[in-house]
Amino acid sequence: MSYDKHILWACTAALVTGWVLTKDDGHCSGTVTKHSCNWTCMHLTLQWPGSFCIGINNKTICKIPQTVQYWTIHGLWPIRTGHCCDCWPIYHSHLEEIEPELAKLWPSFIKGKHFFYFWKDEWIKHGTCAGCVETMGSPFLYFQAAVKLRKLFDIDNILESSGIKTSCEVSYKLDDIRGVLTPVLGQTYDLQCVTDSKGREAWIQLKIHLFRNQTLGCPKQEQEQKFDLLAWSNSTGHPCPKNSTIFYVPINYENPHEPCN
């Protein structure tokens, strides 16, 4: 076994068993820190492309591909894990088998950011934390799990069949949307909004609470991670308010930052 392969094996084994070796000059050193693998819940976070660019303060970097017409994956996030591991690498070849599905269901809306680099960021930040669970114990298994969950929770069809459609004129009460989602998702999920230039609340994200075995119903935990659309974009996202109506805006490919103006 080569030195690099030995290092990769050691790092992976350390993570799965609950310990992480720290990285030193591209390799893992002998220093160990406790890995937070005792997490209980995770969020399958789905995002609505029609509202995505509203929440990006830098209006020059956001673009919605013409092929995107449905809710997409933002991430699959174990909750309250802290930092997990820098030394569990992911390569493009790991995802080639499911890349067509990932490109469709987990695209990047940032200009110049290749889809793989978005996936890589998600793996390093969240996937390495999920990797201590056998069913998500590799880059392939982690992303495959997210794709399967996205297909299971077909939000587009659920909304469409219940009469909740995209519009710049018609808005919905929070309770009306929850009335459609709760029979499918249970009580433990969050709706998140952004405010457009006209002061309208636009629905942008749906966070579905799951147990680590990927089943519904994991209760909301105290001091969960604050809503952060994209940390580096200075987004102004927030929980959808109860005291005002919510717009489910259409995708505007020509003017995605102001889809209803």
mmCIF file of C-alpha atoms in Angstrom:
data_model
loop_
_atom_site.group_PDB
_atom_site.id
_atom_site.type_symbol
_atom_site.label_atom_id
_atom_site.label_comp_id
_atom_site.label_asym_id
_atom_site.label_seq_id
_atom_site.Cartn_x
_atom_site.Cartn_y
_atom_site.Cartn_z
ATOM 1 C CA MET A 1 0.000 0.000 0.000
ATOM 2 C CA SER A 2 1.399 3.426 -0.956
ATOM 3 C CA TYR A 3 2.019 6.104 1.680
ATOM 4 C CA ASP A 4 -0.793 8.342 0.363
ATOM 5 C CA LYS A 5 -3.274 5.465 0.327
ATOM 6 C CA HIS A 6 -2.237 4.484 3.824
ATOM 7 C CA ILE A 7 -2.827 8.037 5.030
ATOM 8 C CA LEU A 8 -6.258 8.187 3.352
ATOM 9 C CA TRP A 9 -7.233 4.850 4.888
ATOM 10 C CA ALA A 10 -6.106 5.965 8.335
ATOM 11 C CA CYS A 11 -8.005 9.242 8.117
ATOM 12 C CA THR A 12 -11.179 7.557 6.942
ATOM 13 C CA ALA A 13 -10.976 4.878 9.601
ATOM 14 C CA ALA A 14 -10.364 7.492 12.276
ATOM 15 C CA LEU A 15 -13.444 9.461 11.234
ATOM 16 C CA VAL A 16 -15.747 6.465 11.147
ATOM 17 C CA THR A 17 -14.622 5.347 14.588
ATOM 18 C CA GLY A 18 -15.203 8.780 16.065
ATOM 19 C CA TRP A 19 -11.764 10.395 15.948
ATOM 20 C CA VAL A 20 -10.251 12.773 13.434
ATOM 21 C CA LEU A 21 -6.609 13.145 12.554
ATOM 22 C CA THR A 22 -5.665 16.738 11.813
ATOM 23 C CA LYS A 23 -4.156 17.668 8.482
ATOM 24 C CA ASP A 24 -0.548 18.770 8.168
ATOM 25 C CA ASP A 25 0.800 19.875 4.762
ATOM 26 C CA GLY A 26 -1.862 17.927 2.897
ATOM 27 C CA HIS A 27 -1.585 14.826 5.069
ATOM 28 C CA CYS A 28 -2.988 13.766 8.416
ATOM 29 C CA SER A 29 -0.767 14.198 11.422
ATOM 30 C CA GLY A 30 -0.707 12.159 14.594
ATOM 31 C CA THR A 31 -2.710 14.757 16.518
ATOM 32 C CA VAL A 32 -6.250 13.613 17.198
ATOM 33 C CA THR A 33 -9.363 15.522 18.181
ATOM 34 C CA LYS A 34 -12.718 14.155 19.205
ATOM 35 C CA HIS A 35 -15.123 13.877 16.282
ATOM 36 C CA SER A 36 -18.718 14.810 17.005
ATOM 37 C CA CYS A 37 -20.372 11.675 15.685
ATOM 38 C CA ASN A 38 -23.091 11.642 18.315
ATOM 39 C CA TRP A 39 -25.435 13.834 16.290
ATOM 40 C CA THR A 40 -29.081 12.818 16.102
ATOM 41 C CA CYS A 41 -30.761 14.924 13.448
ATOM 42 C CA MET A 42 -29.945 16.215 10.008
ATOM 43 C CA HIS A 43 -31.630 18.588 7.592
ATOM 44 C CA LEU A 44 -32.416 17.835 3.995
ATOM 45 C CA THR A 45 -32.391 21.426 2.762
ATOM 46 C CA LEU A 46 -34.153 22.123 -0.520
ATOM 47 C CA GLN A 47 -34.047 25.485 -2.279
ATOM 48 C CA TRP A 48 -36.396 27.168 -4.716
ATOM 49 C CA PRO A 49 -34.455 28.593 -7.710
ATOM 50 C CA GLY A 50 -37.049 31.302 -8.345
ATOM 51 C CA SER A 51 -36.111 33.035 -5.081
ATOM 52 C CA PHE A 52 -32.460 32.088 -4.806
ATOM 53 C CA CYS A 53 -30.942 35.132 -6.451
ATOM 54 C CA ILE A 54 -33.100 37.507 -4.405
ATOM 55 C CA GLY A 55 -31.088 36.453 -1.384
ATOM 56 C CA ILE A 56 -27.682 37.095 -2.949
ATOM 57 C CA ASN A 57 -26.410 40.587 -2.260
ATOM 58 C CA ASN A 58 -23.858 40.401 -5.062
ATOM 59 C CA LYS A 59 -26.204 40.579 -8.044
ATOM 60 C CA THR A 60 -23.495 39.787 -10.591
ATOM 61 C CA ILE A 61 -22.705 36.232 -9.508
ATOM 62 C CA CYS A 62 -26.105 34.521 -9.649
ATOM 63 C CA LYS A 63 -27.584 32.683 -12.625
ATOM 64 C CA ILE A 64 -30.326 30.064 -12.941
ATOM 65 C CA PRO A 65 -29.691 27.539 -15.754
ATOM 66 C CA GLN A 66 -32.545 27.170 -18.230
ATOM 67 C CA THR A 67 -32.697 23.455 -17.452
ATOM 68 C CA VAL A 68 -33.670 24.078 -13.826
ATOM 69 C CA GLN A 69 -37.431 24.100 -13.297
ATOM 70 C CA TYR A 70 -37.917 22.459 -9.905
ATOM 71 C CA TRP A 71 -36.831 22.443 -6.268
ATOM 72 C CA THR A 72 -33.156 21.570 -5.959
ATOM 73 C CA ILE A 73 -30.919 20.333 -3.167
ATOM 74 C CA HIS A 74 -28.943 22.812 -1.118
ATOM 75 C CA GLY A 75 -27.516 20.214 1.197
ATOM 76 C CA LEU A 76 -27.866 17.303 3.600
ATOM 77 C CA TRP A 77 -26.647 18.635 6.923
ATOM 78 C CA PRO A 78 -26.057 16.802 10.188
ATOM 79 C CA ILE A 79 -26.953 19.191 13.013
ATOM 80 C CA ARG A 80 -24.698 20.441 15.809
ATOM 81 C CA THR A 81 -21.599 18.620 14.653
ATOM 82 C CA GLY A 82 -19.031 21.377 14.596
ATOM 83 C CA HIS A 83 -16.087 20.931 12.258
ATOM 84 C CA CYS A 84 -15.479 17.322 11.278
ATOM 85 C CA CYS A 85 -12.632 16.548 8.897
ATOM 86 C CA ASP A 86 -10.434 18.223 6.289
ATOM 87 C CA CYS A 87 -8.603 15.064 5.367
ATOM 88 C CA TRP A 88 -11.310 12.942 3.783
ATOM 89 C CA PRO A 89 -10.884 13.955 0.149
ATOM 90 C CA ILE A 90 -13.483 13.852 -2.586
ATOM 91 C CA TYR A 91 -12.652 13.528 -6.277
ATOM 92 C CA HIS A 92 -14.765 14.021 -9.359
ATOM 93 C CA SER A 93 -14.432 10.326 -10.158
ATOM 94 C CA HIS A 94 -16.260 9.470 -6.923
ATOM 95 C CA LEU A 95 -19.461 10.990 -8.293
ATOM 96 C CA GLU A 96 -19.318 10.130 -11.995
ATOM 97 C CA GLU A 97 -21.908 7.378 -11.658
ATOM 98 C CA ILE A 98 -24.558 9.749 -10.302
ATOM 99 C CA GLU A 99 -23.312 12.996 -11.839
ATOM 100 C CA PRO A 100 -26.253 13.316 -14.304
ATOM 101 C CA GLU A 101 -28.712 13.171 -11.399
ATOM 102 C CA LEU A 102 -26.618 15.514 -9.274
ATOM 103 C CA ALA A 103 -26.367 18.030 -12.103
ATOM 104 C CA LYS A 104 -30.157 17.984 -12.361
ATOM 105 C CA LEU A 105 -31.082 17.934 -8.673
ATOM 106 C CA TRP A 106 -28.081 19.622 -7.009
ATOM 107 C CA PRO A 107 -26.838 22.365 -9.374
ATOM 108 C CA SER A 108 -24.909 25.505 -8.483
ATOM 109 C CA PHE A 109 -26.482 28.888 -9.212
ATOM 110 C CA ILE A 110 -23.229 30.812 -8.872
ATOM 111 C CA LYS A 111 -21.605 31.937 -12.108
ATOM 112 C CA GLY A 112 -18.261 30.317 -12.771
ATOM 113 C CA LYS A 113 -18.627 27.787 -9.943
ATOM 114 C CA HIS A 114 -18.461 24.330 -11.455
ATOM 115 C CA PHE A 115 -21.047 22.008 -9.959
ATOM 116 C CA PHE A 116 -18.351 19.707 -8.589
ATOM 117 C CA TYR A 117 -16.830 22.489 -6.479
ATOM 118 C CA PHE A 118 -20.219 23.158 -4.925
ATOM 119 C CA TRP A 119 -20.538 19.450 -4.139
ATOM 120 C CA LYS A 120 -16.996 19.382 -2.810
ATOM 121 C CA ASP A 121 -17.767 22.251 -0.433
ATOM 122 C CA GLU A 122 -20.862 20.434 0.817
ATOM 123 C CA TRP A 123 -18.903 17.217 1.336
ATOM 124 C CA ILE A 124 -16.138 18.885 3.322
ATOM 125 C CA LYS A 125 -18.511 20.898 5.488
ATOM 126 C CA HIS A 126 -21.323 18.373 5.971
ATOM 127 C CA GLY A 127 -20.625 15.069 4.243
ATOM 128 C CA THR A 128 -17.597 14.259 6.362
ATOM 129 C CA CYS A 129 -19.812 14.641 9.428
ATOM 130 C CA ALA A 130 -22.438 12.316 7.954
ATOM 131 C CA GLY A 131 -19.765 9.805 6.946
ATOM 132 C CA CYS A 132 -19.728 8.127 10.355
ATOM 133 C CA VAL A 133 -23.111 6.622 9.444
ATOM 134 C CA GLU A 134 -22.693 3.479 7.321
ATOM 135 C CA THR A 135 -25.353 4.428 4.758
ATOM 136 C CA MET A 136 -23.498 7.716 4.085
ATOM 137 C CA GLY A 137 -19.990 6.408 4.678
ATOM 138 C CA SER A 138 -18.364 7.647 1.470
ATOM 139 C CA PRO A 139 -18.765 10.605 -0.907
ATOM 140 C CA PHE A 140 -20.785 8.434 -3.288
ATOM 141 C CA LEU A 141 -23.098 7.107 -0.571
ATOM 142 C CA TYR A 142 -23.632 10.561 0.936
ATOM 143 C CA PHE A 143 -24.648 12.194 -2.339
ATOM 144 C CA GLN A 144 -26.659 9.161 -3.374
ATOM 145 C CA ALA A 145 -28.606 9.410 -0.115
ATOM 146 C CA ALA A 146 -29.394 13.072 -0.746
ATOM 147 C CA VAL A 147 -30.610 12.336 -4.278
ATOM 148 C CA LYS A 148 -32.844 9.505 -3.048
ATOM 149 C CA LEU A 149 -34.352 11.764 -0.383
ATOM 150 C CA ARG A 150 -34.988 14.538 -2.893
ATOM 151 C CA LYS A 151 -36.853 12.083 -5.109
ATOM 152 C CA LEU A 152 -38.798 10.738 -2.138
ATOM 153 C CA PHE A 153 -39.974 14.206 -1.137
ATOM 154 C CA ASP A 154 -41.324 15.429 -4.463
ATOM 155 C CA ILE A 155 -42.156 18.939 -3.307
ATOM 156 C CA ASP A 156 -42.974 20.209 -6.793
ATOM 157 C CA ASN A 157 -45.712 17.619 -7.257
ATOM 158 C CA ILE A 158 -47.028 18.017 -3.702
ATOM 159 C CA LEU A 159 -47.498 21.762 -4.162
ATOM 160 C CA GLU A 160 -48.833 21.550 -7.709
ATOM 161 C CA SER A 161 -51.435 18.919 -6.847
ATOM 162 C CA SER A 162 -52.642 21.048 -3.930
ATOM 163 C CA GLY A 163 -53.084 24.194 -5.995
ATOM 164 C CA ILE A 164 -50.042 26.071 -4.693
ATOM 165 C CA LYS A 165 -48.462 27.469 -7.841
ATOM 166 C CA THR A 166 -45.794 30.023 -8.600
ATOM 167 C CA SER A 167 -47.119 33.550 -9.037
ATOM 168 C CA CYS A 168 -46.153 37.183 -8.656
ATOM 169 C CA GLU A 169 -49.765 38.149 -7.939
ATOM 170 C CA VAL A 170 -51.040 35.424 -5.619
ATOM 171 C CA SER A 171 -49.520 34.919 -2.188
ATOM 172 C CA TYR A 172 -50.195 32.303 0.487
ATOM 173 C CA LYS A 173 -50.554 32.215 4.227
ATOM 174 C CA LEU A 174 -47.894 30.258 6.053
ATOM 175 C CA ASP A 175 -50.567 28.008 7.534
ATOM 176 C CA ASP A 176 -51.899 27.217 4.056
ATOM 177 C CA ILE A 177 -48.497 26.012 2.880
ATOM 178 C CA ARG A 178 -47.928 24.049 6.058
ATOM 179 C CA GLY A 179 -51.370 22.504 5.647
ATOM 180 C CA VAL A 180 -50.168 21.001 2.371
ATOM 181 C CA LEU A 181 -46.731 19.891 3.581
ATOM 182 C CA THR A 182 -47.534 18.550 7.052
ATOM 183 C CA PRO A 183 -49.468 15.438 5.885
ATOM 184 C CA VAL A 184 -46.358 14.422 3.944
ATOM 185 C CA LEU A 185 -43.500 15.715 6.115
ATOM 186 C CA GLY A 186 -44.993 15.660 9.599
ATOM 187 C CA GLN A 187 -44.534 18.641 11.916
ATOM 188 C CA THR A 188 -40.753 18.951 11.904
ATOM 189 C CA TYR A 189 -39.699 21.133 9.002
ATOM 190 C CA ASP A 190 -38.915 24.812 8.471
ATOM 191 C CA LEU A 191 -39.856 27.268 5.741
ATOM 192 C CA GLN A 192 -37.390 30.051 5.062
ATOM 193 C CA CYS A 193 -37.877 33.263 3.128
ATOM 194 C CA VAL A 194 -36.047 36.245 1.690
ATOM 195 C CA THR A 195 -37.434 39.765 1.290
ATOM 196 C CA ASP A 196 -37.396 41.234 -2.218
ATOM 197 C CA SER A 197 -36.905 44.881 -3.194
ATOM 198 C CA LYS A 198 -40.649 45.547 -2.861
ATOM 199 C CA GLY A 199 -40.826 44.130 0.646
ATOM 200 C CA ARG A 200 -42.482 40.868 -0.380
ATOM 201 C CA GLU A 201 -41.652 37.683 1.494
ATOM 202 C CA ALA A 202 -40.451 35.097 -1.025
ATOM 203 C CA TRP A 203 -40.200 31.428 -0.047
ATOM 204 C CA ILE A 204 -36.684 30.194 -0.730
ATOM 205 C CA GLN A 205 -35.886 27.095 1.360
ATOM 206 C CA LEU A 206 -37.474 24.067 2.960
ATOM 207 C CA LYS A 207 -35.538 22.285 5.697
ATOM 208 C CA ILE A 208 -36.845 18.788 6.387
ATOM 209 C CA HIS A 209 -35.809 17.341 9.758
ATOM 210 C CA LEU A 210 -34.604 13.740 9.566
ATOM 211 C CA PHE A 211 -33.120 11.204 11.932
ATOM 212 C CA ARG A 212 -29.698 9.877 11.020
ATOM 213 C CA ASN A 213 -31.384 6.785 9.557
ATOM 214 C CA GLN A 214 -33.041 9.172 7.049
ATOM 215 C CA THR A 215 -36.562 8.904 8.469
ATOM 216 C CA LEU A 216 -38.876 11.798 9.272
ATOM 217 C CA GLY A 217 -39.749 13.206 12.676
ATOM 218 C CA CYS A 218 -36.496 14.208 14.317
ATOM 219 C CA PRO A 219 -37.470 16.994 16.748
ATOM 220 C CA LYS A 220 -36.108 20.484 16.358
ATOM 221 C CA GLN A 221 -33.115 20.916 18.610
ATOM 222 C CA GLU A 222 -32.245 23.977 20.621
ATOM 223 C CA GLN A 223 -29.508 26.243 19.295
ATOM 224 C CA GLU A 224 -29.604 24.785 15.822
ATOM 225 C CA GLN A 225 -27.428 26.392 13.219
ATOM 226 C CA LYS A 226 -28.692 29.827 12.246
ATOM 227 C CA PHE A 227 -30.178 30.025 8.760
ATOM 228 C CA ASP A 228 -27.382 30.714 6.342
ATOM 229 C CA LEU A 229 -28.244 30.631 2.639
ATOM 230 C CA LEU A 230 -24.619 30.862 1.597
ATOM 231 C CA ALA A 231 -22.222 32.155 4.220
ATOM 232 C CA TRP A 232 -20.002 33.979 1.755
ATOM 233 C CA SER A 233 -22.860 35.695 -0.062
ATOM 234 C CA ASN A 234 -24.155 37.793 2.883
ATOM 235 C CA SER A 235 -27.667 36.530 2.326
ATOM 236 C CA THR A 236 -30.561 38.077 4.244
ATOM 237 C CA GLY A 237 -32.583 34.870 4.651
ATOM 238 C CA HIS A 238 -34.872 34.283 7.643
ATOM 239 C CA PRO A 239 -37.744 32.072 8.838
ATOM 240 C CA CYS A 240 -40.925 32.798 6.894
ATOM 241 C CA PRO A 241 -43.104 35.129 9.003
ATOM 242 C CA LYS A 242 -46.511 34.120 10.328
ATOM 243 C CA ASN A 243 -47.978 37.597 10.160
ATOM 244 C CA SER A 244 -47.641 38.235 6.437
ATOM 245 C CA THR A 245 -48.358 36.304 3.272
ATOM 246 C CA ILE A 246 -45.667 34.458 1.332
ATOM 247 C CA PHE A 247 -44.950 34.571 -2.383
ATOM 248 C CA TYR A 248 -43.928 31.431 -4.255
ATOM 249 C CA VAL A 249 -42.341 33.331 -7.100
ATOM 250 C CA PRO A 250 -41.791 31.938 -10.611
ATOM 251 C CA ILE A 251 -38.306 31.368 -12.005
ATOM 252 C CA ASN A 252 -37.217 34.360 -14.063
ATOM 253 C CA TYR A 253 -34.170 33.317 -16.068
ATOM 254 C CA GLU A 254 -33.621 36.780 -17.551
ATOM 255 C CA ASN A 255 -33.896 38.701 -14.279
ATOM 256 C CA PRO A 256 -33.452 36.191 -11.447
ATOM 257 C CA HIS A 257 -32.623 38.837 -8.822
ATOM 258 C CA GLU A 258 -36.026 40.516 -9.207
ATOM 259 C CA PRO A 259 -38.286 37.800 -10.631
ATOM 260 C CA CYS A 260 -41.487 39.784 -10.056
ATOM 261 C CA ASN A 261 -40.279 43.233 -11.198
#
